[in-house]
């Protein structure tokens, strides 16, 4: 896998226009459409999205109070990681990158958990028992339509810290970064 960024072809050294210089004989350089086009931060719509269908940034005046959303989302994230909730339930409230990372971590945690899976094959096992309880939420507003929050969440006999960054899109909050300790 290459760590080449936008506009780069991923080869190292050699000349730039042919079939050699870091490539196998007969291998052509892959030119991606949009190479050289600026890339927006994760969770943001692409620059070439149609304005009528692209997600629209929302300011504080268009968004609900973030404290309740942050608390509910922090609790739900811990429930996903502990097997009490499927990650698919959070797809509406997260960017695709955050959702994929939650699914990955939930799958890893499920493999480490003792006992047989309690759901259909291929799905993350969902455990029975008491869901997570949010003890405290602290919210900070670094900018219009942006919230950073920390939460303390009790999950059975474990207490976990959750850090969230939410951004306003289409008049709702969406998590663009989640860290769980």
PDB file of C-alpha atoms in Angstrom:
ATOM      1  CA  UNK A   1       0.000   0.000   0.000  1.00  0.00           C
ATOM      2  CA  UNK A   2       1.351   3.405  -0.900  1.00  0.00           C
ATOM      3  CA  UNK A   3       1.291   6.413   1.368  1.00  0.00           C
ATOM      4  CA  UNK A   4       1.148   8.730  -1.599  1.00  0.00           C
ATOM      5  CA  UNK A   5      -1.165  11.659  -1.172  1.00  0.00           C
ATOM      6  CA  UNK A   6      -3.482  13.338  -3.687  1.00  0.00           C
ATOM      7  CA  UNK A   7      -1.866  13.932  -7.021  1.00  0.00           C
ATOM      8  CA  UNK A   8       0.993  11.496  -6.381  1.00  0.00           C
ATOM      9  CA  UNK A   9       1.351   8.221  -8.159  1.00  0.00           C
ATOM     10  CA  UNK A  10       3.090   6.384  -5.359  1.00  0.00           C
ATOM     11  CA  UNK A  11       6.332   5.452  -7.084  1.00  0.00           C
ATOM     12  CA  UNK A  12       9.645   6.332  -5.523  1.00  0.00           C
ATOM     13  CA  UNK A  13      12.436   7.540  -7.799  1.00  0.00           C
ATOM     14  CA  UNK A  14      13.024   6.932 -11.472  1.00  0.00           C
ATOM     15  CA  UNK A  15      11.401   8.916 -14.221  1.00  0.00           C
ATOM     16  CA  UNK A  16       7.781  10.005 -14.082  1.00  0.00           C
ATOM     17  CA  UNK A  17       6.269   9.220 -17.425  1.00  0.00           C
ATOM     18  CA  UNK A  18       6.984   5.607 -18.267  1.00  0.00           C
ATOM     19  CA  UNK A  19       6.718   2.053 -17.205  1.00  0.00           C
ATOM     20  CA  UNK A  20       9.896   1.903 -15.146  1.00  0.00           C
ATOM     21  CA  UNK A  21      11.316   3.711 -12.133  1.00  0.00           C
ATOM     22  CA  UNK A  22       9.950   1.674  -9.222  1.00  0.00           C
ATOM     23  CA  UNK A  23       7.323  -0.203 -11.247  1.00  0.00           C
ATOM     24  CA  UNK A  24       7.306  -3.757 -12.487  1.00  0.00           C
ATOM     25  CA  UNK A  25       7.799  -4.148 -16.240  1.00  0.00           C
ATOM     26  CA  UNK A  26       4.499  -3.577 -18.023  1.00  0.00           C
ATOM     27  CA  UNK A  27       2.890  -1.870 -15.015  1.00  0.00           C
ATOM     28  CA  UNK A  28       1.422   1.531 -15.784  1.00  0.00           C
ATOM     29  CA  UNK A  29       1.151   4.476 -13.400  1.00  0.00           C
ATOM     30  CA  UNK A  30      -2.352   4.809 -11.983  1.00  0.00           C
ATOM     31  CA  UNK A  31      -3.695   8.304 -12.570  1.00  0.00           C
ATOM     32  CA  UNK A  32      -6.729   8.898 -10.387  1.00  0.00           C
ATOM     33  CA  UNK A  33      -9.489  11.303 -11.412  1.00  0.00           C
ATOM     34  CA  UNK A  34      -9.325  14.417  -9.297  1.00  0.00           C
ATOM     35  CA  UNK A  35      -5.586  14.087  -8.655  1.00  0.00           C
ATOM     36  CA  UNK A  36      -4.298  17.444  -7.551  1.00  0.00           C
ATOM     37  CA  UNK A  37      -7.739  18.532  -6.310  1.00  0.00           C
ATOM     38  CA  UNK A  38      -7.633  19.767  -2.711  1.00  0.00           C
ATOM     39  CA  UNK A  39      -8.910  17.222  -0.195  1.00  0.00           C
ATOM     40  CA  UNK A  40     -11.343  18.331   2.532  1.00  0.00           C
ATOM     41  CA  UNK A  41     -10.934  17.117   6.125  1.00  0.00           C
ATOM     42  CA  UNK A  42     -12.492  13.768   7.061  1.00  0.00           C
ATOM     43  CA  UNK A  43     -16.250  13.980   7.450  1.00  0.00           C
ATOM     44  CA  UNK A  44     -16.631  16.973   5.109  1.00  0.00           C
ATOM     45  CA  UNK A  45     -18.453  16.709   1.773  1.00  0.00           C
ATOM     46  CA  UNK A  46     -16.345  16.524  -1.380  1.00  0.00           C
ATOM     47  CA  UNK A  47     -15.597  19.834  -3.080  1.00  0.00           C
ATOM     48  CA  UNK A  48     -17.343  18.748  -6.281  1.00  0.00           C
ATOM     49  CA  UNK A  49     -20.609  17.623  -4.613  1.00  0.00           C
ATOM     50  CA  UNK A  50     -23.786  19.105  -6.032  1.00  0.00           C
ATOM     51  CA  UNK A  51     -24.947  21.944  -3.749  1.00  0.00           C
ATOM     52  CA  UNK A  52     -28.540  20.659  -3.746  1.00  0.00           C
ATOM     53  CA  UNK A  53     -27.596  17.230  -2.370  1.00  0.00           C
ATOM     54  CA  UNK A  54     -24.336  17.866  -0.524  1.00  0.00           C
ATOM     55  CA  UNK A  55     -24.454  18.065   3.256  1.00  0.00           C
ATOM     56  CA  UNK A  56     -24.614  21.658   4.459  1.00  0.00           C
ATOM     57  CA  UNK A  57     -22.729  23.010   7.448  1.00  0.00           C
ATOM     58  CA  UNK A  58     -24.994  24.204  10.259  1.00  0.00           C
ATOM     59  CA  UNK A  59     -24.269  26.890  12.831  1.00  0.00           C
ATOM     60  CA  UNK A  60     -25.147  26.933  16.522  1.00  0.00           C
ATOM     61  CA  UNK A  61     -28.451  28.713  15.853  1.00  0.00           C
ATOM     62  CA  UNK A  62     -29.669  25.772  13.703  1.00  0.00           C
ATOM     63  CA  UNK A  63     -28.617  22.955  16.054  1.00  0.00           C
ATOM     64  CA  UNK A  64     -30.116  21.406  19.202  1.00  0.00           C
ATOM     65  CA  UNK A  65     -28.444  21.731  22.599  1.00  0.00           C
ATOM     66  CA  UNK A  66     -25.281  19.618  22.277  1.00  0.00           C
ATOM     67  CA  UNK A  67     -25.039  18.419  25.901  1.00  0.00           C
ATOM     68  CA  UNK A  68     -27.824  15.854  25.536  1.00  0.00           C
ATOM     69  CA  UNK A  69     -26.543  14.663  22.174  1.00  0.00           C
ATOM     70  CA  UNK A  70     -22.980  14.311  23.517  1.00  0.00           C
ATOM     71  CA  UNK A  71     -24.160  12.322  26.540  1.00  0.00           C
ATOM     72  CA  UNK A  72     -26.373  10.005  24.498  1.00  0.00           C
ATOM     73  CA  UNK A  73     -23.667   9.471  21.880  1.00  0.00           C
ATOM     74  CA  UNK A  74     -20.932   8.813  24.464  1.00  0.00           C
ATOM     75  CA  UNK A  75     -23.122   6.214  26.170  1.00  0.00           C
ATOM     76  CA  UNK A  76     -24.016   4.599  22.843  1.00  0.00           C
ATOM     77  CA  UNK A  77     -20.354   4.427  21.790  1.00  0.00           C
ATOM     78  CA  UNK A  78     -19.431   2.597  25.009  1.00  0.00           C
ATOM     79  CA  UNK A  79     -22.400   0.240  24.477  1.00  0.00           C
ATOM     80  CA  UNK A  80     -21.130  -0.533  20.954  1.00  0.00           C
ATOM     81  CA  UNK A  81     -17.659  -1.341  22.267  1.00  0.00           C
ATOM     82  CA  UNK A  82     -19.016  -3.466  25.125  1.00  0.00           C
ATOM     83  CA  UNK A  83     -21.369  -5.445  22.863  1.00  0.00           C
ATOM     84  CA  UNK A  84     -24.663  -4.023  24.125  1.00  0.00           C
ATOM     85  CA  UNK A  85     -25.494  -2.186  20.891  1.00  0.00           C
ATOM     86  CA  UNK A  86     -24.725  -2.769  17.191  1.00  0.00           C
ATOM     87  CA  UNK A  87     -22.519  -0.118  15.557  1.00  0.00           C
ATOM     88  CA  UNK A  88     -25.034   0.275  12.732  1.00  0.00           C
ATOM     89  CA  UNK A  89     -27.290   2.234  15.092  1.00  0.00           C
ATOM     90  CA  UNK A  90     -24.743   5.084  15.137  1.00  0.00           C
ATOM     91  CA  UNK A  91     -24.207   5.500  11.397  1.00  0.00           C
ATOM     92  CA  UNK A  92     -26.544   8.523  11.223  1.00  0.00           C
ATOM     93  CA  UNK A  93     -24.638  10.298  14.011  1.00  0.00           C
ATOM     94  CA  UNK A  94     -21.053   9.695  12.833  1.00  0.00           C
ATOM     95  CA  UNK A  95     -18.897  10.241   9.776  1.00  0.00           C
ATOM     96  CA  UNK A  96     -18.098   7.157   7.734  1.00  0.00           C
ATOM     97  CA  UNK A  97     -14.545   7.106   9.114  1.00  0.00           C
ATOM     98  CA  UNK A  98     -15.728   7.217  12.745  1.00  0.00           C
ATOM     99  CA  UNK A  99     -18.348   4.543  12.071  1.00  0.00           C
ATOM    100  CA  UNK A 100     -15.802   2.248  10.406  1.00  0.00           C
ATOM    101  CA  UNK A 101     -13.410   2.645  13.347  1.00  0.00           C
ATOM    102  CA  UNK A 102     -16.200   1.876  15.854  1.00  0.00           C
ATOM    103  CA  UNK A 103     -17.125  -1.247  13.895  1.00  0.00           C
ATOM    104  CA  UNK A 104     -13.488  -2.352  13.805  1.00  0.00           C
ATOM    105  CA  UNK A 105     -13.004  -1.821  17.543  1.00  0.00           C
ATOM    106  CA  UNK A 106     -16.312  -3.511  18.381  1.00  0.00           C
ATOM    107  CA  UNK A 107     -15.280  -6.541  16.323  1.00  0.00           C
ATOM    108  CA  UNK A 108     -11.934  -6.751  18.120  1.00  0.00           C
ATOM    109  CA  UNK A 109     -13.607  -6.421  21.521  1.00  0.00           C
ATOM    110  CA  UNK A 110     -16.153  -9.115  20.618  1.00  0.00           C
ATOM    111  CA  UNK A 111     -13.371 -11.588  19.788  1.00  0.00           C
ATOM    112  CA  UNK A 112     -11.751 -10.953  23.172  1.00  0.00           C
ATOM    113  CA  UNK A 113     -15.004 -11.321  25.123  1.00  0.00           C
ATOM    114  CA  UNK A 114     -15.650 -14.752  26.669  1.00  0.00           C
ATOM    115  CA  UNK A 115     -18.698 -16.745  25.675  1.00  0.00           C
ATOM    116  CA  UNK A 116     -20.442 -17.594  22.399  1.00  0.00           C
ATOM    117  CA  UNK A 117     -21.852 -14.919  20.066  1.00  0.00           C
ATOM    118  CA  UNK A 118     -25.559 -14.305  20.528  1.00  0.00           C
ATOM    119  CA  UNK A 119     -26.544 -13.099  17.078  1.00  0.00           C
ATOM    120  CA  UNK A 120     -26.394 -14.083  13.411  1.00  0.00           C
ATOM    121  CA  UNK A 121     -23.049 -15.097  11.886  1.00  0.00           C
ATOM    122  CA  UNK A 122     -20.872 -12.225  10.718  1.00  0.00           C
ATOM    123  CA  UNK A 123     -22.561  -9.682  12.984  1.00  0.00           C
ATOM    124  CA  UNK A 124     -21.011  -8.237  16.111  1.00  0.00           C
ATOM    125  CA  UNK A 125     -22.443 -10.112  19.108  1.00  0.00           C
ATOM    126  CA  UNK A 126     -24.850  -8.045  21.175  1.00  0.00           C
ATOM    127  CA  UNK A 127     -24.692  -8.839  24.888  1.00  0.00           C
ATOM    128  CA  UNK A 128     -27.559  -8.855  27.306  1.00  0.00           C
ATOM    129  CA  UNK A 129     -27.411  -6.904  30.537  1.00  0.00           C
ATOM    130  CA  UNK A 130     -27.441  -3.376  31.822  1.00  0.00           C
ATOM    131  CA  UNK A 131     -26.489  -0.668  29.316  1.00  0.00           C
ATOM    132  CA  UNK A 132     -23.904   2.009  29.964  1.00  0.00           C
ATOM    133  CA  UNK A 133     -24.743   4.905  32.294  1.00  0.00           C
ATOM    134  CA  UNK A 134     -23.432   8.403  31.545  1.00  0.00           C
ATOM    135  CA  UNK A 135     -22.218  10.008  34.772  1.00  0.00           C
ATOM    136  CA  UNK A 136     -20.975  13.378  33.531  1.00  0.00           C
ATOM    137  CA  UNK A 137     -20.607  15.390  30.320  1.00  0.00           C
ATOM    138  CA  UNK A 138     -18.475  18.513  29.791  1.00  0.00           C
ATOM    139  CA  UNK A 139     -19.035  20.514  26.609  1.00  0.00           C
ATOM    140  CA  UNK A 140     -16.789  23.139  25.007  1.00  0.00           C
ATOM    141  CA  UNK A 141     -17.586  25.204  21.890  1.00  0.00           C
ATOM    142  CA  UNK A 142     -14.374  26.050  20.014  1.00  0.00           C
ATOM    143  CA  UNK A 143     -16.294  27.539  17.072  1.00  0.00           C
ATOM    144  CA  UNK A 144     -19.696  28.048  15.496  1.00  0.00           C
ATOM    145  CA  UNK A 145     -21.261  24.657  14.757  1.00  0.00           C
ATOM    146  CA  UNK A 146     -18.442  22.766  16.495  1.00  0.00           C
ATOM    147  CA  UNK A 147     -18.517  21.065  19.896  1.00  0.00           C
ATOM    148  CA  UNK A 148     -15.829  19.157  21.756  1.00  0.00           C
ATOM    149  CA  UNK A 149     -16.974  17.140  24.740  1.00  0.00           C
ATOM    150  CA  UNK A 150     -15.728  14.707  27.321  1.00  0.00           C
ATOM    151  CA  UNK A 151     -17.890  12.224  29.151  1.00  0.00           C
ATOM    152  CA  UNK A 152     -17.514   9.767  32.009  1.00  0.00           C
ATOM    153  CA  UNK A 153     -19.460   6.580  31.302  1.00  0.00           C
ATOM    154  CA  UNK A 154     -20.018   3.644  33.664  1.00  0.00           C
ATOM    155  CA  UNK A 155     -20.223   0.284  31.921  1.00  0.00           C
ATOM    156  CA  UNK A 156     -20.885  -2.441  34.458  1.00  0.00           C
ATOM    157  CA  UNK A 157     -17.898  -2.471  36.808  1.00  0.00           C
ATOM    158  CA  UNK A 158     -15.805  -0.335  34.428  1.00  0.00           C
ATOM    159  CA  UNK A 159     -15.693   3.445  34.126  1.00  0.00           C
ATOM    160  CA  UNK A 160     -14.600   4.848  30.758  1.00  0.00           C
ATOM    161  CA  UNK A 161     -13.682   8.286  29.443  1.00  0.00           C
ATOM    162  CA  UNK A 162     -15.042   9.331  26.051  1.00  0.00           C
ATOM    163  CA  UNK A 163     -13.896  12.352  24.042  1.00  0.00           C
ATOM    164  CA  UNK A 164     -16.030  13.548  21.137  1.00  0.00           C
ATOM    165  CA  UNK A 165     -15.862  16.202  18.461  1.00  0.00           C
ATOM    166  CA  UNK A 166     -19.219  17.004  16.891  1.00  0.00           C
ATOM    167  CA  UNK A 167     -19.818  19.246  13.913  1.00  0.00           C
ATOM    168  CA  UNK A 168     -23.131  20.590  12.697  1.00  0.00           C
ATOM    169  CA  UNK A 169     -24.307  19.175   9.376  1.00  0.00           C
ATOM    170  CA  UNK A 170     -27.831  19.471   7.974  1.00  0.00           C
ATOM    171  CA  UNK A 171     -29.151  20.859  11.291  1.00  0.00           C
ATOM    172  CA  UNK A 172     -27.934  17.900  13.357  1.00  0.00           C
ATOM    173  CA  UNK A 173     -24.749  17.037  15.214  1.00  0.00           C
ATOM    174  CA  UNK A 174     -22.413  14.474  13.673  1.00  0.00           C
ATOM    175  CA  UNK A 175     -19.350  12.968  15.412  1.00  0.00           C
ATOM    176  CA  UNK A 176     -16.209  13.614  13.377  1.00  0.00           C
ATOM    177  CA  UNK A 177     -13.828  12.212  16.021  1.00  0.00           C
ATOM    178  CA  UNK A 178     -14.318   9.785  18.925  1.00  0.00           C
ATOM    179  CA  UNK A 179     -11.735   8.538  21.434  1.00  0.00           C
ATOM    180  CA  UNK A 180     -12.520   6.055  24.194  1.00  0.00           C
ATOM    181  CA  UNK A 181     -10.238   5.308  27.127  1.00  0.00           C
TER     182      UNK A 181
END
